[in-house]
Coordinates of C-alpha atoms and ligand atoms in Angstrom, one line a residue:
M232 CA -18.5 0.0 11.4
S233 CA -15.0 -0.3 12.7
L234 CA -11.9 0.0 10.6
V235 CA -10.3 -3.3 9.5
V236 CA -6.5 -3.0 9.0
T237 CA -4.8 -5.8 7.1
P238 CA -1.1 -6.3 6.3
L239 CA -0.4 -6.1 2.6
E240 CA 1.2 -9.3 1.4
L241 CA 3.4 -8.5 -1.6
P242 CA 2.9 -10.5 -4.8
E243 CA 5.8 -11.8 -6.9
R244 CA 4.7 -9.6 -9.7
W245 CA 2.3 -6.7 -9.9
D246 CA 0.1 -8.5 -12.4
E247 CA 0.1 -11.8 -10.4
P248 CA -3.4 -13.4 -10.6
G249 CA -5.3 -14.1 -7.4
P250 CA -5.9 -12.4 -4.1
R251 CA -2.4 -11.2 -3.4
G252 CA -2.2 -9.5 -6.8
D253 CA -5.7 -8.1 -6.4
A254 CA -4.9 -6.6 -3.0
F255 CA -1.7 -5.1 -4.3
R256 CA -3.4 -3.6 -7.3
A257 CA -6.1 -2.1 -5.1
F258 CA -3.4 -0.6 -2.8
H259 CA -1.6 0.8 -5.8
A260 CA -4.7 2.4 -7.3
H261 CA -5.4 4.0 -3.9
A262 CA -1.9 5.3 -3.6
E263 CA -2.2 6.9 -7.1
R264 CA -5.5 8.6 -6.3
S265 CA -4.3 9.8 -3.0
N266 CA -1.0 11.2 -4.4
A267 CA -2.7 12.8 -7.4
M268 CA -5.0 14.7 -5.0
R269 CA -2.2 15.9 -2.7
F270 CA 0.5 16.7 -5.2
G271 CA -1.4 17.1 -8.5
P272 CA -1.7 14.7 -11.5
D273 CA 1.6 13.0 -12.4
V274 CA 3.7 14.8 -9.8
V275 CA 4.6 11.6 -7.9
A276 CA 2.8 9.1 -10.1
R277 CA 4.3 5.6 -10.3
S278 CA 3.7 2.5 -12.4
P279 CA 2.6 -0.7 -10.5
E280 CA 6.1 -2.2 -11.1
E281 CA 7.8 0.9 -9.5
R282 CA 5.4 0.8 -6.6
L283 CA 6.0 -2.9 -5.9
A284 CA 9.8 -2.4 -6.2
S285 CA 9.5 0.6 -3.7
L286 CA 8.0 -1.7 -1.1
Q287 CA 10.8 -4.2 -1.2
P288 CA 13.4 -4.1 1.7
S289 CA 16.8 -2.7 0.9
L290 CA 20.0 -3.0 3.0
A291 CA 19.2 0.4 4.6
E292 CA 15.4 0.3 5.1
A293 CA 12.4 -2.0 5.4
C294 CA 8.7 -1.0 4.7
R295 CA 5.6 -2.7 6.0
A296 CA 2.4 -1.8 4.3
F297 CA -1.3 -2.2 5.4
V298 CA -4.6 -1.4 3.9
A299 CA -7.6 -0.1 5.8
H300 CA -11.2 -1.0 4.9
R301 CA -14.5 0.3 6.4
D302 CA -17.8 -1.4 5.4
G303 CA -15.8 -3.4 2.8
Q304 CA -14.5 -0.2 1.1
L305 CA -10.8 0.6 1.0
V306 CA -10.5 4.0 2.8
G307 CA -6.8 4.4 3.4
A308 CA -3.4 2.8 3.8
L309 CA -0.5 2.8 6.2
K310 CA 3.2 2.3 5.7
V311 CA 5.8 1.9 8.5
Y312 CA 9.4 2.5 7.4
T313 CA 12.2 1.4 9.6
P314 CA 15.9 2.3 9.0
L315 CA 18.1 -0.7 9.4
L316 CA 21.7 0.5 9.5
E317 CA 21.5 3.7 11.6
S318 CA 18.7 5.4 13.6
T319 CA 17.4 1.9 14.5
D320 CA 15.0 3.4 17.1
V321 CA 13.1 5.3 14.4
A322 CA 9.9 4.3 12.7
E323 CA 8.3 6.6 10.0
I324 CA 4.5 6.2 9.9
V325 CA 3.0 7.2 6.6
I326 CA -0.8 7.4 6.2
S327 CA -2.9 8.1 3.2
A328 CA -6.7 8.6 2.9
E329 CA -9.0 8.2 -0.1
P330 CA -9.5 11.6 -1.7
D331 CA -13.3 11.7 -1.3
L332 CA -13.4 10.8 2.4
P333 CA -15.2 13.5 4.5
D334 CA -13.0 15.3 7.0
A335 CA -14.5 13.6 10.1
E336 CA -13.7 10.2 8.5
V337 CA -10.1 11.3 7.6
L338 CA -9.6 12.3 11.3
D339 CA -10.8 8.9 12.5
L340 CA -8.7 7.1 10.0
V341 CA -5.5 9.0 10.9
E342 CA -6.3 8.4 14.6
E343 CA -6.7 4.7 14.1
L344 CA -3.9 4.2 11.7
T345 CA -1.5 6.2 13.8
T346 CA -2.3 3.9 16.7
H347 CA -1.8 0.8 14.5
G348 CA 1.5 2.2 13.1
E349 CA 2.8 2.9 16.6
Q350 CA 1.9 -0.6 17.7
V351 CA 3.7 -2.1 14.7
A352 CA 6.7 0.2 15.4
A353 CA 6.8 -0.7 19.1
G354 CA 6.6 -4.4 18.2
L355 CA 9.7 -3.9 16.2
G356 CA 11.4 -2.3 19.2
R357 CA 11.1 1.3 17.9
G358 CA 10.3 4.2 20.2
D359 CA 11.0 7.2 18.1
F360 CA 7.9 7.7 16.0
R361 CA 7.8 10.1 13.0
G362 CA 4.5 11.2 11.4
G363 CA 3.4 13.3 8.5
S364 CA 0.7 15.7 7.5
L365 CA -0.3 18.4 5.1
A366 CA 1.5 21.7 6.0
A367 CA 1.9 25.3 4.7
A368 CA 4.5 28.1 4.4
S369 CA 3.0 29.4 7.7
G370 CA 0.2 28.3 10.0
A371 CA -1.2 28.7 13.5
V372 CA 1.3 26.0 14.7
T373 CA 4.8 26.9 13.6
A374 CA 7.4 24.2 13.1
A375 CA 10.2 23.9 15.7
T376 CA 12.6 25.1 13.1
G377 CA 10.7 28.4 12.8
F378 CA 9.9 27.8 9.2
G379 CA 6.5 26.6 7.9
G380 CA 3.4 25.7 9.9
V381 CA 0.1 23.8 10.1
D382 CA -3.6 24.4 10.9
P383 CA -4.0 22.4 14.2
D384 CA -7.7 21.6 13.3
H385 CA -6.8 20.0 10.0
P386 CA -8.0 16.3 10.1
E387 CA -4.5 15.0 9.4
V388 CA -3.1 17.2 12.1
A389 CA -5.5 17.2 15.0
P390 CA -4.9 13.5 15.9
L391 CA -1.1 14.0 15.9
V392 CA -1.4 17.1 18.2
A393 CA -3.8 15.3 20.5
R394 CA -1.4 12.4 21.1
G395 CA 1.6 14.7 21.7
Y396 CA 3.5 14.8 18.4
V397 CA 5.6 17.9 17.8
L398 CA 5.8 19.6 14.4
E399 CA 9.6 19.5 13.9
Q400 CA 10.0 20.6 10.3
V401 CA 8.1 21.6 7.2
Y402 CA 9.2 20.5 3.7
R403 CA 8.5 22.5 0.6
I404 CA 7.7 20.5 -2.5
S405 CA 8.5 22.5 -5.6
M406 CA 8.6 21.9 -9.3
V407 CA 10.2 23.3 -12.4
D408 CA 8.9 23.0 -16.0
L409 CA 11.6 22.8 -18.6
A410 CA 9.3 24.6 -21.0
A411 CA 9.6 27.6 -18.8
L412 CA 13.4 27.7 -19.2
P413 CA 14.0 28.8 -22.8
D414 CA 17.3 30.3 -21.7
L415 CA 18.7 27.1 -20.1
D416 CA 21.7 26.9 -22.4
E417 CA 22.8 30.5 -21.7
R418 CA 22.3 30.1 -18.0
L419 CA 24.3 26.9 -18.0
A420 CA 27.1 28.5 -19.9
A421 CA 27.2 31.4 -17.5
A422 CA 27.2 29.0 -14.5
R423 CA 30.1 27.0 -16.1
A424 CA 32.0 30.2 -16.6
G425 CA 31.4 31.2 -13.0
A426 CA 33.0 28.0 -11.7
P427 CA 36.3 27.9 -13.6
G428 CA 38.2 25.4 -11.4
Y429 CA 35.6 22.7 -11.8
D430 CA 34.3 20.2 -14.4
V431 CA 30.8 18.7 -14.6
V432 CA 30.5 15.0 -15.3
A433 CA 27.2 13.1 -15.8
W434 CA 26.1 9.5 -16.0
A435 CA 23.1 7.2 -15.9
G436 CA 22.8 4.2 -13.6
E437 CA 25.7 3.0 -11.4
T438 CA 28.4 5.5 -10.3
P439 CA 31.5 4.9 -12.4
A440 CA 34.4 3.1 -10.6
P441 CA 36.7 6.2 -10.3
H442 CA 34.0 8.1 -8.5
R443 CA 32.6 5.5 -6.2
A444 CA 34.7 6.2 -3.1
G445 CA 34.0 10.0 -3.6
M446 CA 30.3 9.3 -3.9
C447 CA 30.3 7.3 -0.6
R448 CA 31.9 10.3 1.2
L449 CA 29.3 12.7 -0.4
K450 CA 26.4 10.5 0.6
E451 CA 27.7 10.7 4.2
Q452 CA 28.0 14.4 3.9
M453 CA 24.4 14.7 2.5
A454 CA 23.1 12.7 5.5
A455 CA 25.1 14.9 8.0
D456 CA 24.5 18.3 6.5
A457 CA 21.0 18.4 5.0
P458 CA 19.0 20.3 7.7
G459 CA 17.1 17.8 9.9
G460 CA 15.5 20.0 12.5
G461 CA 14.6 17.9 15.5
V462 CA 14.2 14.8 13.3
L463 CA 17.9 14.3 12.7
F464 CA 19.0 10.8 11.8
E465 CA 22.2 9.3 13.0
P466 CA 25.4 9.9 10.9
E467 CA 25.5 7.4 8.0
V468 CA 28.5 5.3 7.0
W469 CA 28.6 4.4 3.3
D470 CA 30.8 1.8 1.6
D471 CA 30.8 0.3 -1.9
A472 CA 28.3 -2.5 -0.9
R473 CA 25.8 0.1 0.4
L474 CA 26.2 2.3 -2.7
A475 CA 25.6 -0.7 -4.9
D476 CA 22.5 -1.8 -3.0
F477 CA 21.2 1.8 -3.1
E478 CA 21.7 2.0 -6.8
A479 CA 20.1 -1.4 -7.5
S480 CA 17.0 -0.6 -5.4
A481 CA 16.7 2.9 -6.9
A482 CA 16.8 1.3 -10.4
S483 CA 14.3 -1.5 -9.6
G484 CA 10.9 -1.4 -11.2
G485 CA 12.4 0.2 -14.3
R486 CA 13.6 3.6 -13.0
T487 CA 16.9 5.3 -14.1
I488 CA 19.1 7.3 -11.8
R489 CA 20.7 10.2 -13.6
T490 CA 23.6 11.8 -11.8
V491 CA 25.4 15.1 -12.4
A492 CA 28.5 15.7 -10.4
A493 CA 31.2 18.4 -10.0
V494 CA 34.9 17.5 -10.1
E495 CA 37.7 19.7 -8.9
G496 CA 39.9 20.3 -11.9
A497 CA 43.2 20.4 -9.9
T498 CA 42.7 17.2 -7.9
G499 CA 40.1 15.2 -9.9
E500 CA 38.2 14.9 -6.6
L501 CA 34.3 14.5 -6.7
V502 CA 33.1 17.5 -4.7
G503 CA 29.3 17.5 -5.3
F504 CA 26.5 15.7 -7.0
T505 CA 22.7 15.8 -7.6
S506 CA 20.6 12.8 -8.5
A507 CA 17.4 12.6 -10.6
F508 CA 15.1 9.6 -10.6
V509 CA 13.4 9.0 -13.9
G510 CA 10.4 6.7 -13.9
T511 CA 7.1 6.3 -15.7
S512 CA 5.7 9.7 -14.7
T513 CA 6.7 12.6 -17.0
V514 CA 7.8 14.3 -13.7
V515 CA 11.3 13.5 -12.6
N516 CA 12.1 13.3 -8.9
Q517 CA 15.3 15.1 -7.9
Q518 CA 16.6 13.8 -4.6
D519 CA 20.1 14.3 -3.1
T520 CA 22.0 17.5 -3.9
V521 CA 25.2 18.2 -2.0
V522 CA 28.4 20.1 -2.3
A523 CA 31.4 19.2 -0.1
G524 CA 31.8 21.8 2.7
A525 CA 35.0 23.3 1.4
H526 CA 33.6 23.9 -2.0
R527 CA 30.3 25.6 -1.1
G528 CA 29.5 29.1 -2.2
H529 CA 31.3 28.8 -5.6
G530 CA 28.1 28.3 -7.6
L531 CA 28.4 24.5 -7.9
G532 CA 24.9 23.9 -6.5
A533 CA 23.4 26.1 -9.2
L534 CA 25.7 24.7 -11.9
M535 CA 24.8 21.1 -11.1
K536 CA 21.0 21.8 -11.1
L537 CA 21.2 23.5 -14.4
A538 CA 23.4 20.8 -15.9
N539 CA 21.0 18.2 -14.6
L540 CA 18.1 19.9 -16.4
A541 CA 20.1 20.0 -19.7
E542 CA 20.9 16.3 -19.3
L543 CA 17.2 15.5 -18.8
R544 CA 16.2 17.5 -21.8
E545 CA 18.7 15.6 -23.9
H546 CA 18.2 12.1 -22.6
H547 CA 14.6 12.1 -21.5
P548 CA 12.7 14.6 -23.7
N549 CA 9.3 13.3 -22.6
H550 CA 10.1 14.0 -19.0
T551 CA 9.5 17.7 -19.0
R552 CA 9.1 18.6 -15.3
V553 CA 11.3 18.0 -12.2
V554 CA 10.0 17.9 -8.6
T555 CA 12.1 18.2 -5.4
W556 CA 11.6 18.1 -1.6
N557 CA 13.5 20.7 0.6
A558 CA 13.4 21.7 4.2
E559 CA 11.7 25.1 4.4
E560 CA 14.7 26.4 6.5
N561 CA 17.3 25.3 3.9
R562 CA 18.0 28.8 2.5
P563 CA 21.1 27.8 0.4
M564 CA 19.2 25.0 -1.3
L565 CA 16.0 27.0 -1.7
A566 CA 18.1 30.0 -3.1
V567 CA 19.5 27.7 -5.8
N568 CA 16.1 26.2 -6.6
E569 CA 14.2 29.5 -6.7
A570 CA 16.9 31.0 -9.0
T571 CA 16.6 27.9 -11.2
G572 CA 12.9 28.3 -11.6
F573 CA 11.3 25.9 -9.1
V574 CA 7.8 26.9 -7.9
T575 CA 6.1 25.7 -4.7
V576 CA 3.5 23.0 -5.2
V577 CA 2.6 22.0 -1.6
H578 CA 4.1 21.6 1.9
D579 CA 4.6 18.5 4.1
G580 CA 4.9 18.5 7.9
V581 CA 7.3 16.2 9.7
W582 CA 6.2 15.2 13.2
K583 CA 7.9 13.4 16.1
R584 CA 6.8 11.7 19.3
R585 CA 9.0 9.7 21.6
S586 CA 7.2 6.7 23.1
V587 CA 7.2 6.8 26.9
S588 CA 7.8 3.1 27.4
Ligands
LIG774 C1 22.6 23.4 -0.8 C2 24.0 23.3 -1.4 C3 24.0 22.1 -2.3 C4 24.4 24.5 -2.2 O1 25.6 24.3 -2.8 P1 26.6 25.6 -3.2 O2 27.6 25.1 -4.2 O3 27.1 26.3 -2.0 O4 25.5 26.5 -3.9 P2 25.7 27.8 -4.7 O5 27.1 28.3 -4.5 O6 25.3 27.5 -6.1 O7 24.6 28.7 -4.1 C5 24.3 28.8 -2.8 C6 23.2 29.8 -2.6 O8 22.9 29.8 -1.2 C7 23.2 31.0 -0.7 N1 23.8 30.7 0.7 C8 24.9 30.0 1.0 N2 25.0 29.9 2.3 C9 23.9 30.5 2.8 C10 23.4 30.7 4.1 N3 24.1 30.2 5.2 N4 22.2 31.4 4.3 C11 21.5 31.8 3.3 N5 21.9 31.6 2.0 C12 23.1 31.0 1.8 C13 24.3 31.6 -1.5 O9 24.3 33.0 -1.4 C14 23.7 31.2 -2.9 O10 22.6 32.0 -3.2 P3 22.8 33.2 -4.2 O11 23.2 32.6 -5.5 O12 21.4 33.8 -4.3 O13 23.8 34.1 -3.6 C15 25.1 23.1 -0.2 O14 24.9 24.2 0.7 C16 25.0 21.8 0.5 O15 25.6 20.8 0.2 N6 24.2 21.8 1.7 C17 24.1 20.6 2.5 C18 23.3 19.5 1.9 C19 21.9 20.0 1.6 O16 21.2 20.7 2.4 N7 21.3 19.5 0.5 C20 20.0 19.8 0.1 C21 19.0 18.9 0.8 S1 17.4 18.9 0.1

């Protein structure tokens, strides 16, 4: 029987009674099963509140979600993300399959949902399509960056290759377990001693007033300098309203953003930060890490990562692991993470196809 793809209409609340709530809860349960299979239990687990919040539009991005049924069974889902402030030609097409689906059915699902995602994207005036798949540290098809690869026959990959997508970049997903770092305090003390001209500051939630302008400049630097391979986004412009919106949406659904930043002692200037998103899962998601260009190579990346782990240990003792996503070609960031103790969990491929119309 053919695949039936239906837009997901978001309920007011995750536990709303009735068909909208039921459809959302089925979508959420599917997302949890699919993520647990791909990343391992808990690694990217979310509560239903967090998931509903993550689907709401922000100032910078909108998300449209769809569910796919075959013979009345939910077999997969599709999300189409569209940046709203920059890169307004881009659409990210994210597909998930039920864990127990046979390979041939995964292949058909990815094929059909990619077609559906491209149609949705084109309808929104987007022509720069981004896709995703499982990847590896190396494979028969190497990413355009030269780092990481894929098996072209994999059921998530074959449909993308067939329709002309190019594997632009491979991301390494890696995790550290605080229990494996009994010497964290000693290492943090050594990192502090190795960066004498700098102070470390930390906060939960909104960026404090004295650091907001500096944070906006670092957000712009993060967008510009994190390696993007052939899937670069346009330069970002951040002001206080954008920062406030980002912080509000990151905290929605009950999550906390915990930030560790480096301040230059002589000027009081914010010169780097790293952010950790603490939610329901015991695994914390570490996202942006950046050091301003003139201050790189002084050990601040390593210092902030270690300080962040110490902050988590103190304020969130039940959150014992941290996961992070890094481009496989980002040697400076991977050097810091490997030295900290992060270990590879899985790889993700980032694909691109320009629409011909
Ligand atoms: C990644 C980043 C935060 C590191 O900050 P930093 O303060 O320079 O980090 P550190 O000084 O603690 O360590 C840098 C490590 O990278 C290594 N390194 C620096 N430049 C390098 C290069 N071009 N090639 C390879 N290794 C490099 C350093 O030797 C050091 O490793 P070591 O301790 O084994 O010698 C910084 O380079 C940055 O802001 N990059 C742009 C943003 C980015 O990519 N963020 C991560 C996105 S996921």
